Each structure stands twice: as C-alpha cells, then as structure tokens.
C-alpha cells in the first residue's frame, strides 16, 4: 500500500511522486488533499493531490523540500512505501461553466492548480493561466498546464524565463484585456494575498486554496484555523478553498510562522544526522 | 447479552457465591475501610508524561476491598453501569481469589475493562448506586479500582481469556471510527458472529483513548492490549480510512456491508470567539493533546513539535482541561492554571482529576472568564484579559449561571493557552450522507433505545450522537447499537 511508483525531480527542491493508492485515486476530486506521515516518528502533514489515474490506481503529489517531513518524503525511492496516507480530504473545488476563468499558480502551487484548471476547462470555460516562480528552474508542470489552458503566461521574478515580474503583473494584464468571471489562486500565502488584493480591486470573485498547518486534517485539532469574513474557519473541513477577498491573509501568514523555531531546530538536527 | 434479573438471581444462587456470603458476616464486611488507591508521589509524577499516577491495587488490597461487597440480593450497582457489568459476580470472584474468572466476567459485557477501570467516573455511576452509598454513610465499594485490578492482573498474567464468539455468520458490518463506542460495538457484534471491520481515519486505532487521554491516566500499552483481545476475537481494523471519503457508503454496500455503526466522535473543537484567539500559542485541547499523546511531540526524536509554555492557561473545567493542564506541567510549565467561569462545585471534571491536579501544583482560577488575548509583534500570545464572575440563578444545565462582575477586569501573563471549552460533532462523515437526519448541532438523530438512525441499516453512538460525553456512555451506546442491529438484521433475514 502507498507504494511510490515514479519519482521525478522538477528541480533540486521540487519533486513529483506517483503513488499507488487505488481508493483515493477513484474518490478524489480537484481541490482535495491527503495527509501523509513518513516513518513511525514522522509528523502528519497535508499535500494537495495534483493528479490521479483511477484506472492505474495512482495519485500524483508534488512536494517542495522545506523541512524535515518534506525531506523524508523526498528521500523515499520508487518501491518504497509511504507509512501513512489518508484522504481525500477537504471540500472539492466548486466547478461550473461561468465563462472565463483566470487561474494563477505560484511555485509548487501550480501542482494543486493543475486539476482545477483541467476541471474548469472540461466544464467548458475559457481558461487563462498565469504560472509564476522565482526563476526558470522553479517553473513546474508548464506542459500539463498548457494542455488544459487556452492561454498561458509564465512569469519569473528574475526574468530567467517567460516574462519578468510577479504573478500579479501577468494577472492584471489579462484582467485589463478581457472580461474575467472568476479567479482561482494557489501559491505561497504572500502571493495569494497580493493576487487577492488585485482581483478585489477589479471586483472579480476569487477562490484561494490555503496551505495552513494541520495535524489530523479531519477537523479534530483546529491548528488550521483561519479568519474568513471575520469568522474562524477550519481549512481542513471548511476549505481548503475560500473566498479570497474574505480571508485574513496577514493572520494566516502569522499563523504559518507559529512553529518556525521548532521547525528550524528540527531541520538542523535532521541535516546533522544525514 | 444484557443482564436480566433471572440470570442475575441464578448466578447469585450458585454454591460458591452462597458459601462466600456465609463465610464472612455482613457486620464484619461493613467494618472494613475502603481501600485507598496507591499513587505516584506528585513531585515524581509531574516529571513524567508517561508514568501512571494511579498505581493499581496490590492483591491483598483487592481481596480485602472485594470482601466489603455484600453481594446484595438486589445489586443496584449494575443499574448504574452503562455496559451492565455483572458487578457482584466479578467482585466475588476476586474475593474468592479467582482473579482470572473476575476478568472473564468483566469481558462478558465490557470490551475494555482495563480502560474503564481507569477512566470511568464510577463515583457517578456504579459506585453511586452501591449499597453503602444508598443505605449507609460509608463510601462505596471501590468497584472501579477492582475492575482495573482484575483487568491488569489478567494482562500481567500472560493468559488472557478470549471471550467466546458465535459461529461466523459471514455478514459484513462496518464500524466507523475506532473510539470506545465503536470498539464496544465491534466486541459485541463479533460475539454474535458478524464479520466486523472497524475503520479509522487516523493512523492509530483507539480514537480518544489514544489521541485524547494522556498516558499518565491511561497508558497506550493498556489500550493496545485490549485492542489485541478484540483482534483475537476476530475484529478487523483498517487505519487511514475515512468512510464516506476514501470510499463511499455505497462502495461499502457493494462490497457486501449490510450494517453500519457510525461513531465518528465529536472531533471539532470549540473556541470562544473572543479577540486575539487565533494568535500563535493559543490552541485547542484536541490539538495540544493530539500532538503530545498521539504524535509523541514531547519525546526526543519525534518530528511533531509542541509549543511549550512557562505560563500556561487552560480554559475550561472538564476532564480534558485537567488532562491539558497536567500535561503542561509535565512539559515544564512554571505556572499551569485552570481558568473556569463557574466555581469548583460546578466543574464537570472528575473529583479525582481535580485532586490530582491540585496535588501536582495546578492553580485553579475559578469564577474567571477570558475576554481577550494579547500578542507580541510576531503574533505569539503574551497575555490575556479576564473578568471575575459571580453565580446567578440556575441555567438550563441546572448549574448556577455565571455572571460577569462589573469592574472586575484584570490581566494575566501567559505564553500558552489551551482552549478546552468543549467539542462539536465532526461533520466529515455525516456530510457524506445527505439522507441522514441530523440535529441543528450536527449530531446524528437516533432512536434512543435502539441507536438506529434515519437510514435503517445505520446505527450511531458516542459523541456523534451525544455531542460530548464520556468513554463509558459511548461504550453503552455501542452495546445497545450492537444488540439492536443484531435484531434488525435477524428480522430482515426472516422476512
């Protein structure tokens, strides 16, 4: 169970894994995530499912090496198994034919964005996608995104690929050019914050998929709470997608740093062990 | 499997019981003082998250305590037990020195005796209905301590008796969740001969017994032993499996499952929704306890972190609040405080937990209510503002309503806050069943006698029905659901 079948390096920090998980492959929907645990000492952490093949019985996950848990996951090789894998969790993305959808993905956020782009396209929408990263090496899944998008704009912070600039520059260009009915943004919290401010300015309904800290992922712990429209919501069971214009991104950024000292210490110990 | 009066009478009239009654006069029995549970010294136990506070009775103590029980003609104690343990029978076996038979008696109706012997509020249940309490001014027979003794004795003896099960009938049953309600249900259903699989969302079986109750009150090894007994009886367990999500209920029906018991718990922690409650360092008791108990966050080498505080405030007055505040002490807090809006008399926590907490140095700030939290520039909580409360007229719970005292506001330095003000039903499973009738609070509606939901082959019990109760009430639900699901399936087969 949970055997890794394929492992692809997108860059030295970003890895795609194809994992055997027939039940989740069948039941997952765009926007769903899984909770993983690597080894008996491992912590539980969420990853959004970027693709699934119900016939082959696999799900695809993209992970960026950030700390101990992501390092442990990336250290696994094809043939190894993930100790614990549970899902699909979270509410699926609400997909309908509404006209033109602007999808924006930052960094590894492009991975969870992919199935949503696919679903919006299949529902009959015109889909324009902006993918952005710090540099060329960190642009991932471009071909797959192109397959399901009517148009793709690539942005890099340093201009090493596509156009130079932030994701918001690419988004604003589209918004000024044509009527956009809905936006979906997935990426680092700071990117979602500014993307959301932009679309708010143009009054375009926007969904953001949040990557809060979680323990169980089933509503039990409340570690993932976030303020949406002044009310506390749980990302795991009420989300992970919320009306971006209602999300308190500053609070979310603050909460993402809640264990930063513990995480740094753990990373140091882990790298010393290697 | 429930106990009827004739059966009790028949058991009581057996020769060995009659002889035992004749051996010691009631006049002598009544003179024996109630046993005191040996406890680990507070100064030692506050240093260990995993060392049990109650150490269990010695054989001599148990024999003597068992002698206090008069083997009443009308054992009212049983009426106080949600799982109807034949209490006089097991206690008399202890008096007789046949401890393994006592343990076997417990397991006739209770799948988790070593757990119940530790965490049940016996003082509110069986022991509150003991002859000594009802008819004399003496304390009840220590039924809970004796239950624990018999179960521990059996575990340590290495010769655990596996309860008899009926011949397998091949009918597949799914139990959703693996907490006390589900385990008790599964134990009974497997005895009736069903093919029972328990599905658990987490990576460990046991539900609240594993993620919630700390090891100093209920060691994981004790839970694991009881789980092993259920496995030996034929119960199957699936971890990392959310029924309704990983597979749908229809998928399971297609696989041949004919009955479902939903006991997915009251997993959703409640917050007070006051300013600053989302600052870092303010967390639910579920999160705090899960990190420590389930994930081992306080153990060297585990990846899961836990925030440690010097000045820890735990909001609430229930057992979960006590578990949290005592955990905080064990993780090194200088001040560990209970903040509760009513007085100690209204606290829902067990008297024993409050006593243990006080011995360990927990400060009780009763009649205090949080109003607001403060944080540093990084968003980590640094303090809180509270006001003092007075008690007014009784409210709907029958307890006197706490009322804020004007002008009583004050501030308190805290760097960790654990919110233990209750839980709501977990919506994860019910939300997958649009036809399932639920209350406005999200609990599943059941016929109280049968535990049957609005979908006839689905029964439910524990906190997803009650909204936040005890291990033993959940177990009682599990037993009742098993008995009634058994009748339901039999009736269906006969038509």
mmCIF file of N, CA and C in Angstrom, chain B residues 38-154:
data_model
loop_
_atom_site.group_PDB
_atom_site.id
_atom_site.type_symbol
_atom_site.label_atom_id
_atom_site.label_comp_id
_atom_site.label_asym_id
_atom_site.label_seq_id
_atom_site.Cartn_x
_atom_site.Cartn_y
_atom_site.Cartn_z
ATOM 1 N N UNK B 38 -3.139 3.419 45.645
ATOM 2 C CA UNK B 38 -1.756 3.918 45.747
ATOM 3 C C UNK B 38 -1.427 4.837 44.566
ATOM 4 N N UNK B 39 -0.778 5.950 44.867
ATOM 5 C CA UNK B 39 -0.473 6.929 43.826
ATOM 6 C C UNK B 39 1.016 7.247 43.804
ATOM 7 N N UNK B 40 1.494 7.537 42.638
ATOM 8 C CA UNK B 40 2.872 8.006 42.491
ATOM 9 C C UNK B 40 2.956 9.407 43.115
ATOM 10 N N UNK B 41 4.045 9.672 43.850
ATOM 11 C CA UNK B 41 4.175 10.959 44.544
ATOM 12 C C UNK B 41 4.152 12.111 43.537
ATOM 13 N N UNK B 42 3.434 13.193 43.874
ATOM 14 C CA UNK B 42 3.306 14.315 42.928
ATOM 15 C C UNK B 42 4.650 14.832 42.418
ATOM 16 N N UNK B 43 5.629 14.941 43.296
ATOM 17 C CA UNK B 43 6.916 15.514 42.883
ATOM 18 C C UNK B 43 7.578 14.670 41.804
ATOM 19 N N UNK B 44 7.345 13.378 41.837
ATOM 20 C CA UNK B 44 7.939 12.489 40.823
ATOM 21 C C UNK B 44 7.082 12.502 39.566
ATOM 22 N N UNK B 45 5.762 12.383 39.747
ATOM 23 C CA UNK B 45 4.918 12.189 38.563
ATOM 24 C C UNK B 45 4.859 13.410 37.657
ATOM 25 N N UNK B 46 5.055 14.611 38.211
ATOM 26 C CA UNK B 46 4.994 15.786 37.316
ATOM 27 C C UNK B 46 6.168 15.850 36.357
ATOM 28 N N UNK B 47 7.130 14.962 36.546
ATOM 29 C CA UNK B 47 8.285 14.955 35.636
ATOM 30 C C UNK B 47 8.091 13.973 34.490
ATOM 31 N N UNK B 48 7.016 13.188 34.550
ATOM 32 C CA UNK B 48 6.852 12.135 33.543
ATOM 33 C C UNK B 48 5.466 12.147 32.913
ATOM 34 N N UNK B 49 5.439 12.352 31.606
ATOM 35 C CA UNK B 49 4.174 12.320 30.886
ATOM 36 C C UNK B 49 3.620 10.889 30.837
ATOM 37 N N UNK B 50 4.518 9.909 30.877
ATOM 38 C CA UNK B 50 4.079 8.532 30.628
ATOM 39 C C UNK B 50 4.052 7.650 31.881
ATOM 40 N N UNK B 51 4.210 8.255 33.065
ATOM 41 C CA UNK B 51 4.133 7.421 34.272
ATOM 42 C C UNK B 51 2.750 7.567 34.890
ATOM 43 N N UNK B 52 2.095 6.436 35.069
ATOM 44 C CA UNK B 52 0.730 6.467 35.574
ATOM 45 C C UNK B 52 0.680 6.971 37.009
ATOM 46 N N UNK B 53 -0.288 7.840 37.266
ATOM 47 C CA UNK B 53 -0.459 8.411 38.605
ATOM 48 C C UNK B 53 -1.034 7.359 39.556
ATOM 49 N N UNK B 54 -2.140 6.742 39.156
ATOM 50 C CA UNK B 54 -2.710 5.660 39.955
ATOM 51 C C UNK B 54 -1.920 4.388 39.676
ATOM 52 N N UNK B 55 -1.435 3.764 40.742
ATOM 53 C CA UNK B 55 -0.537 2.639 40.514
ATOM 54 C C UNK B 55 -1.246 1.286 40.553
ATOM 55 N N UNK B 56 -2.496 1.267 40.936
ATOM 56 C CA UNK B 56 -3.222 -0.008 40.975
ATOM 57 C C UNK B 56 -3.106 -0.665 42.337
ATOM 58 N N UNK B 57 -4.091 -1.514 42.657
ATOM 59 C CA UNK B 57 -4.111 -2.175 43.965
ATOM 60 C C UNK B 57 -3.176 -3.382 43.973
ATOM 61 N N UNK B 58 -2.665 -3.687 45.156
ATOM 62 C CA UNK B 58 -1.955 -4.947 45.360
ATOM 63 C C UNK B 58 -3.013 -6.028 45.569
ATOM 64 N N UNK B 59 -2.616 -7.289 45.386
ATOM 65 C CA UNK B 59 -3.547 -8.414 45.548
ATOM 66 C C UNK B 59 -4.244 -8.368 46.913
ATOM 67 N N UNK B 60 -3.448 -8.173 47.968
ATOM 68 C CA UNK B 60 -4.014 -8.147 49.324
ATOM 69 C C UNK B 60 -5.093 -7.070 49.450
ATOM 70 N N UNK B 61 -4.791 -5.908 48.919
ATOM 71 C CA UNK B 61 -5.747 -4.790 48.981
ATOM 72 C C UNK B 61 -7.032 -5.131 48.234
ATOM 73 N N UNK B 62 -6.871 -5.758 47.089
ATOM 74 C CA UNK B 62 -8.033 -6.088 46.261
ATOM 75 C C UNK B 62 -8.907 -7.131 46.957
ATOM 76 N N UNK B 63 -8.270 -8.136 47.547
ATOM 77 C CA UNK B 63 -9.028 -9.187 48.235
ATOM 78 C C UNK B 63 -9.856 -8.582 49.365
ATOM 79 N N UNK B 64 -9.205 -7.683 50.106
ATOM 80 C CA UNK B 64 -9.881 -7.059 51.239
ATOM 81 C C UNK B 64 -11.031 -6.158 50.776
ATOM 82 N N UNK B 65 -10.778 -5.384 49.728
ATOM 83 C CA UNK B 65 -11.822 -4.493 49.223
ATOM 84 C C UNK B 65 -13.004 -5.306 48.685
ATOM 85 N N UNK B 66 -12.685 -6.409 48.015
ATOM 86 C CA UNK B 66 -13.747 -7.258 47.462
ATOM 87 C C UNK B 66 -14.625 -7.814 48.583
ATOM 88 N N UNK B 67 -14.014 -8.013 49.752
ATOM 89 C CA UNK B 67 -14.761 -8.550 50.896
ATOM 90 C C UNK B 67 -15.803 -7.541 51.396
ATOM 91 N N UNK B 68 -15.575 -6.247 51.131
ATOM 92 C CA UNK B 68 -16.550 -5.248 51.558
ATOM 93 C C UNK B 68 -17.886 -5.434 50.843
ATOM 94 N N UNK B 69 -17.843 -5.916 49.627
ATOM 95 C CA UNK B 69 -19.071 -6.070 48.833
ATOM 96 C C UNK B 69 -19.937 -7.159 49.457
ATOM 97 N N UNK B 70 -21.214 -6.848 49.673
ATOM 98 C CA UNK B 70 -22.108 -7.761 50.390
ATOM 99 C C UNK B 70 -22.853 -8.703 49.457
ATOM 100 N N UNK B 71 -22.568 -8.624 48.154
ATOM 101 C CA UNK B 71 -23.256 -9.492 47.202
ATOM 102 C C UNK B 71 -24.772 -9.346 47.372
ATOM 103 N N UNK B 72 -25.252 -8.140 47.265
ATOM 104 C CA UNK B 72 -26.655 -7.805 47.534
ATOM 105 C C UNK B 72 -27.636 -8.635 46.698
ATOM 106 N N UNK B 73 -28.825 -8.881 47.289
ATOM 107 C CA UNK B 73 -29.894 -9.573 46.560
ATOM 108 C C UNK B 73 -30.284 -8.737 45.337
ATOM 109 N N UNK B 74 -30.345 -7.449 45.580
ATOM 110 C CA UNK B 74 -30.745 -6.546 44.504
ATOM 111 C C UNK B 74 -29.569 -5.621 44.189
ATOM 112 N N UNK B 75 -28.685 -6.044 43.273
ATOM 113 C CA UNK B 75 -27.451 -5.272 43.038
ATOM 114 C C UNK B 75 -27.710 -4.012 42.212
ATOM 115 N N UNK B 76 -28.056 -2.936 42.889
ATOM 116 C CA UNK B 76 -28.367 -1.680 42.203
ATOM 117 C C UNK B 76 -27.163 -1.103 41.453
ATOM 118 N N UNK B 77 -25.965 -1.504 41.897
ATOM 119 C CA UNK B 77 -24.747 -1.022 41.232
ATOM 120 C C UNK B 77 -24.803 -1.285 39.731
ATOM 121 N N UNK B 78 -25.351 -2.446 39.349
ATOM 122 C CA UNK B 78 -25.380 -2.810 37.922
ATOM 123 C C UNK B 78 -26.217 -1.809 37.133
ATOM 124 N N UNK B 79 -27.290 -1.329 37.779
ATOM 125 C CA UNK B 79 -28.137 -0.336 37.100
ATOM 126 C C UNK B 79 -27.354 0.949 36.802
ATOM 127 N N UNK B 80 -26.335 1.196 37.593
ATOM 128 C CA UNK B 80 -25.529 2.404 37.379
ATOM 129 C C UNK B 80 -24.456 2.230 36.323
ATOM 130 N N UNK B 81 -24.342 1.022 35.760
ATOM 131 C CA UNK B 81 -23.264 0.753 34.795
ATOM 132 C C UNK B 81 -23.809 0.756 33.374
ATOM 133 N N UNK B 82 -23.362 1.690 32.528
ATOM 134 C CA UNK B 82 -23.878 1.774 31.157
ATOM 135 C C UNK B 82 -23.645 0.507 30.333
ATOM 136 N N UNK B 83 -22.683 -0.337 30.703
ATOM 137 C CA UNK B 83 -22.488 -1.571 29.938
ATOM 138 C C UNK B 83 -22.912 -2.796 30.749
ATOM 139 N N UNK B 84 -23.628 -2.571 31.835
ATOM 140 C CA UNK B 84 -24.239 -3.655 32.622
ATOM 141 C C UNK B 84 -23.275 -4.778 33.016
ATOM 142 N N UNK B 85 -22.148 -4.411 33.562
ATOM 143 C CA UNK B 85 -21.227 -5.428 34.074
ATOM 144 C C UNK B 85 -21.901 -6.148 35.246
ATOM 145 N N UNK B 86 -21.743 -7.469 35.319
ATOM 146 C CA UNK B 86 -22.244 -8.210 36.481
ATOM 147 C C UNK B 86 -21.265 -7.959 37.627
ATOM 148 N N UNK B 87 -21.486 -6.835 38.293
ATOM 149 C CA UNK B 87 -20.507 -6.328 39.267
ATOM 150 C C UNK B 87 -20.307 -7.277 40.463
ATOM 151 N N UNK B 88 -21.397 -7.728 41.143
ATOM 152 C CA UNK B 88 -21.161 -8.614 42.286
ATOM 153 C C UNK B 88 -20.418 -9.898 41.880
ATOM 154 N N UNK B 89 -20.740 -10.415 40.711
ATOM 155 C CA UNK B 89 -20.088 -11.659 40.286
ATOM 156 C C UNK B 89 -18.573 -11.475 40.138
ATOM 157 N N UNK B 90 -18.167 -10.378 39.484
ATOM 158 C CA UNK B 90 -16.715 -10.211 39.296
ATOM 159 C C UNK B 90 -16.020 -9.909 40.614
ATOM 160 N N UNK B 91 -16.727 -9.169 41.475
ATOM 161 C CA UNK B 91 -16.091 -8.836 42.762
ATOM 162 C C UNK B 91 -15.988 -10.079 43.648
ATOM 163 N N UNK B 92 -17.011 -10.909 43.594
ATOM 164 C CA UNK B 92 -16.952 -12.127 44.411
ATOM 165 C C UNK B 92 -15.872 -13.084 43.913
ATOM 166 N N UNK B 93 -15.653 -13.106 42.604
ATOM 167 C CA UNK B 93 -14.539 -13.903 42.084
ATOM 168 C C UNK B 93 -13.215 -13.383 42.648
ATOM 169 N N UNK B 94 -13.102 -12.066 42.787
ATOM 170 C CA UNK B 94 -11.859 -11.525 43.368
ATOM 171 C C UNK B 94 -11.745 -11.983 44.822
ATOM 172 N N UNK B 95 -12.838 -11.857 45.566
ATOM 173 C CA UNK B 95 -12.806 -12.274 46.977
ATOM 174 C C UNK B 95 -12.401 -13.743 47.090
ATOM 175 N N UNK B 96 -12.881 -14.531 46.146
ATOM 176 C CA UNK B 96 -12.589 -15.969 46.083
ATOM 177 C C UNK B 96 -11.145 -16.224 45.674
ATOM 178 N N UNK B 97 -10.462 -15.184 45.177
ATOM 179 C CA UNK B 97 -9.080 -15.348 44.721
ATOM 180 C C UNK B 97 -8.980 -15.796 43.276
ATOM 181 N N UNK B 98 -10.115 -15.892 42.608
ATOM 182 C CA UNK B 98 -10.099 -16.322 41.194
ATOM 183 C C UNK B 98 -10.137 -15.084 40.294
ATOM 184 N N UNK B 99 -8.986 -14.451 40.221
ATOM 185 C CA UNK B 99 -8.939 -13.149 39.545
ATOM 186 C C UNK B 99 -9.183 -13.289 38.041
ATOM 187 N N UNK B 100 -8.687 -14.354 37.452
ATOM 188 C CA UNK B 100 -8.891 -14.519 36.009
ATOM 189 C C UNK B 100 -10.361 -14.710 35.677
ATOM 190 N N UNK B 101 -11.091 -15.377 36.588
ATOM 191 C CA UNK B 101 -12.531 -15.519 36.379
ATOM 192 C C UNK B 101 -13.229 -14.155 36.521
ATOM 193 N N UNK B 102 -12.699 -13.334 37.418
ATOM 194 C CA UNK B 102 -13.244 -11.981 37.570
ATOM 195 C C UNK B 102 -13.061 -11.211 36.263
ATOM 196 N N UNK B 103 -11.872 -11.348 35.684
ATOM 197 C CA UNK B 103 -11.587 -10.648 34.425
ATOM 198 C C UNK B 103 -12.496 -11.166 33.314
ATOM 199 N N UNK B 104 -12.717 -12.464 33.282
ATOM 200 C CA UNK B 104 -13.595 -13.043 32.258
ATOM 201 C C UNK B 104 -15.019 -12.508 32.416
ATOM 202 N N UNK B 105 -15.445 -12.331 33.670
ATOM 203 C CA UNK B 105 -16.785 -11.781 33.931
ATOM 204 C C UNK B 105 -16.900 -10.362 33.377
ATOM 205 N N UNK B 106 -15.866 -9.572 33.584
ATOM 206 C CA UNK B 106 -15.873 -8.202 33.050
ATOM 207 C C UNK B 106 -16.060 -8.227 31.536
ATOM 208 N N UNK B 107 -15.351 -9.147 30.905
ATOM 209 C CA UNK B 107 -15.359 -9.162 29.441
ATOM 210 C C UNK B 107 -16.643 -9.732 28.848
ATOM 211 N N UNK B 108 -17.507 -10.309 29.716
ATOM 212 C CA UNK B 108 -18.813 -10.744 29.206
ATOM 213 C C UNK B 108 -19.553 -9.551 28.591
ATOM 214 N N UNK B 109 -19.394 -8.394 29.192
ATOM 215 C CA UNK B 109 -20.173 -7.233 28.712
ATOM 216 C C UNK B 109 -19.312 -6.013 28.418
ATOM 217 N N UNK B 110 -18.027 -6.063 28.699
ATOM 218 C CA UNK B 110 -17.188 -4.881 28.548
ATOM 219 C C UNK B 110 -15.934 -5.224 27.751
ATOM 220 N N UNK B 111 -15.816 -4.608 26.571
ATOM 221 C CA UNK B 111 -14.683 -4.905 25.697
ATOM 222 C C UNK B 111 -13.393 -4.258 26.203
ATOM 223 N N UNK B 112 -13.486 -3.277 27.105
ATOM 224 C CA UNK B 112 -12.297 -2.523 27.504
ATOM 225 C C UNK B 112 -12.200 -2.353 29.028
ATOM 226 N N UNK B 113 -12.161 -3.444 29.785
ATOM 227 C CA UNK B 113 -12.209 -3.293 31.247
ATOM 228 C C UNK B 113 -11.022 -2.528 31.837
ATOM 229 N N UNK B 114 -9.830 -2.719 31.291
ATOM 230 C CA UNK B 114 -8.668 -2.024 31.855
ATOM 231 C C UNK B 114 -8.761 -0.519 31.585
ATOM 232 N N UNK B 115 -9.449 -0.167 30.508
ATOM 233 C CA UNK B 115 -9.667 1.248 30.200
ATOM 234 C C UNK B 115 -10.712 1.821 31.147
ATOM 235 N N UNK B 116 -11.847 1.117 31.251
ATOM 236 C CA UNK B 116 -12.938 1.614 32.104
ATOM 237 C C UNK B 116 -12.507 1.699 33.565
ATOM 238 N N UNK B 117 -11.725 0.740 33.999
ATOM 239 C CA UNK B 117 -11.250 0.750 35.382
ATOM 240 C C UNK B 117 -10.404 1.974 35.682
ATOM 241 N N UNK B 118 -9.911 2.608 34.639
ATOM 242 C CA UNK B 118 -9.071 3.794 34.815
ATOM 243 C C UNK B 118 -9.824 5.107 34.592
ATOM 244 N N UNK B 119 -10.649 5.163 33.569
ATOM 245 C CA UNK B 119 -11.181 6.479 33.195
ATOM 246 C C UNK B 119 -12.676 6.679 33.446
ATOM 247 N N UNK B 120 -13.394 5.627 33.842
ATOM 248 C CA UNK B 120 -14.828 5.817 34.093
ATOM 249 C C UNK B 120 -15.057 6.675 35.333
ATOM 250 N N UNK B 121 -16.079 7.523 35.297
ATOM 251 C CA UNK B 121 -16.444 8.246 36.522
ATOM 252 C C UNK B 121 -17.320 7.348 37.400
ATOM 253 N N UNK B 122 -16.721 6.349 38.005
ATOM 254 C CA UNK B 122 -17.508 5.366 38.774
ATOM 255 C C UNK B 122 -18.302 6.036 39.887
ATOM 256 N N UNK B 123 -17.718 7.120 40.440
ATOM 257 C CA UNK B 123 -18.399 7.796 41.545
ATOM 258 C C UNK B 123 -19.773 8.323 41.128
ATOM 259 N N UNK B 124 -19.953 8.520 39.794
ATOM 260 C CA UNK B 124 -21.255 8.999 39.325
ATOM 261 C C UNK B 124 -22.096 7.849 38.796
ATOM 262 N N UNK B 125 -21.504 6.667 38.657
ATOM 263 C CA UNK B 125 -22.224 5.549 38.053
ATOM 264 C C UNK B 125 -22.399 4.413 39.053
ATOM 265 N N UNK B 126 -21.742 3.280 38.786
ATOM 266 C CA UNK B 126 -21.945 2.098 39.642
ATOM 267 C C UNK B 126 -21.786 2.423 41.128
ATOM 268 N N UNK B 127 -20.718 3.144 41.453
ATOM 269 C CA UNK B 127 -20.427 3.368 42.877
ATOM 270 C C UNK B 127 -21.473 4.268 43.534
ATOM 271 N N UNK B 128 -22.114 5.120 42.738
ATOM 272 C CA UNK B 128 -23.154 5.984 43.319
ATOM 273 C C UNK B 128 -24.402 5.167 43.659
ATOM 274 N N UNK B 129 -24.503 3.960 43.100
ATOM 275 C CA UNK B 129 -25.665 3.109 43.357
ATOM 276 C C UNK B 129 -25.323 1.944 44.278
ATOM 277 N N UNK B 130 -24.124 1.976 44.872
ATOM 278 C CA UNK B 130 -23.692 0.902 45.777
ATOM 279 C C UNK B 130 -24.512 0.949 47.068
ATOM 280 N N UNK B 131 -24.754 -0.234 47.621
ATOM 281 C CA UNK B 131 -25.479 -0.363 48.888
ATOM 282 C C UNK B 131 -24.939 0.614 49.941
ATOM 283 N N UNK B 132 -23.622 0.685 50.042
ATOM 284 C CA UNK B 132 -23.002 1.531 51.068
ATOM 285 C C UNK B 132 -23.429 2.993 50.931
ATOM 286 N N UNK B 133 -23.544 3.439 49.694
ATOM 287 C CA UNK B 133 -23.914 4.833 49.454
ATOM 288 C C UNK B 133 -25.417 5.021 49.652
ATOM 289 N N UNK B 134 -26.178 4.047 49.152
ATOM 290 C CA UNK B 134 -27.639 4.195 49.209
ATOM 291 C C UNK B 134 -28.204 3.977 50.607
ATOM 292 N N UNK B 135 -27.557 3.069 51.386
ATOM 293 C CA UNK B 135 -28.175 2.682 52.653
ATOM 294 C C UNK B 135 -27.346 2.995 53.900
ATOM 295 N N UNK B 136 -26.083 3.367 53.717
ATOM 296 C CA UNK B 136 -25.255 3.674 54.891
ATOM 297 C C UNK B 136 -24.549 5.009 54.646
ATOM 298 N N UNK B 137 -23.748 5.422 55.621
ATOM 299 C CA UNK B 137 -22.980 6.655 55.397
ATOM 300 C C UNK B 137 -21.527 6.327 55.054
ATOM 301 N N UNK B 138 -21.303 5.093 54.634
ATOM 302 C CA UNK B 138 -19.931 4.693 54.306
ATOM 303 C C UNK B 138 -19.673 4.814 52.806
ATOM 304 N N UNK B 139 -18.385 4.953 52.431
ATOM 305 C CA UNK B 139 -18.091 5.082 50.998
ATOM 306 C C UNK B 139 -18.345 3.766 50.253
ATOM 307 N N UNK B 140 -18.655 3.907 48.956
ATOM 308 C CA UNK B 140 -18.974 2.761 48.103
ATOM 309 C C UNK B 140 -17.815 1.774 48.027
ATOM 310 N N UNK B 141 -18.147 0.537 47.696
ATOM 311 C CA UNK B 141 -17.106 -0.423 47.333
ATOM 312 C C UNK B 141 -16.350 0.182 46.146
ATOM 313 N N UNK B 142 -15.029 0.059 46.153
ATOM 314 C CA UNK B 142 -14.208 0.663 45.091
ATOM 315 C C UNK B 142 -14.295 -0.197 43.833
ATOM 316 N N UNK B 143 -15.461 -0.149 43.190
ATOM 317 C CA UNK B 143 -15.725 -1.023 42.034
ATOM 318 C C UNK B 143 -14.732 -0.745 40.900
ATOM 319 N N UNK B 144 -14.485 0.537 40.672
ATOM 320 C CA UNK B 144 -13.571 0.909 39.596
ATOM 321 C C UNK B 144 -12.159 0.395 39.836
ATOM 322 N N UNK B 145 -11.666 0.570 41.053
ATOM 323 C CA UNK B 145 -10.319 0.097 41.369
ATOM 324 C C UNK B 145 -10.238 -1.421 41.195
ATOM 325 N N UNK B 146 -11.318 -2.117 41.591
ATOM 326 C CA UNK B 146 -11.323 -3.579 41.478
ATOM 327 C C UNK B 146 -11.392 -4.016 40.019
ATOM 328 N N UNK B 147 -12.158 -3.269 39.221
ATOM 329 C CA UNK B 147 -12.235 -3.583 37.790
ATOM 330 C C UNK B 147 -10.841 -3.475 37.161
ATOM 331 N N UNK B 148 -10.185 -2.374 37.472
ATOM 332 C CA UNK B 148 -8.837 -2.180 36.956
ATOM 333 C C UNK B 148 -7.909 -3.295 37.443
ATOM 334 N N UNK B 149 -8.045 -3.644 38.725
ATOM 335 C CA UNK B 149 -7.171 -4.681 39.281
ATOM 336 C C UNK B 149 -7.321 -5.987 38.512
ATOM 337 N N UNK B 150 -8.568 -6.415 38.300
ATOM 338 C CA UNK B 150 -8.805 -7.702 37.631
ATOM 339 C C UNK B 150 -8.273 -7.672 36.197
ATOM 340 N N UNK B 151 -8.534 -6.565 35.500
ATOM 341 C CA UNK B 151 -8.092 -6.465 34.106
ATOM 342 C C UNK B 151 -6.557 -6.433 34.022
ATOM 343 N N UNK B 152 -5.918 -5.687 34.930
ATOM 344 C CA UNK B 152 -4.454 -5.610 34.927
ATOM 345 C C UNK B 152 -3.833 -6.957 35.286
ATOM 346 N N UNK B 153 -4.469 -7.622 36.265
ATOM 347 C CA UNK B 153 -3.965 -8.925 36.707
ATOM 348 C C UNK B 153 -3.944 -9.888 35.522
ATOM 349 N N UNK B 154 -5.042 -9.878 34.778
ATOM 350 C CA UNK B 154 -5.114 -10.774 33.620
ATOM 351 C C UNK B 154 -4.053 -10.411 32.579
#
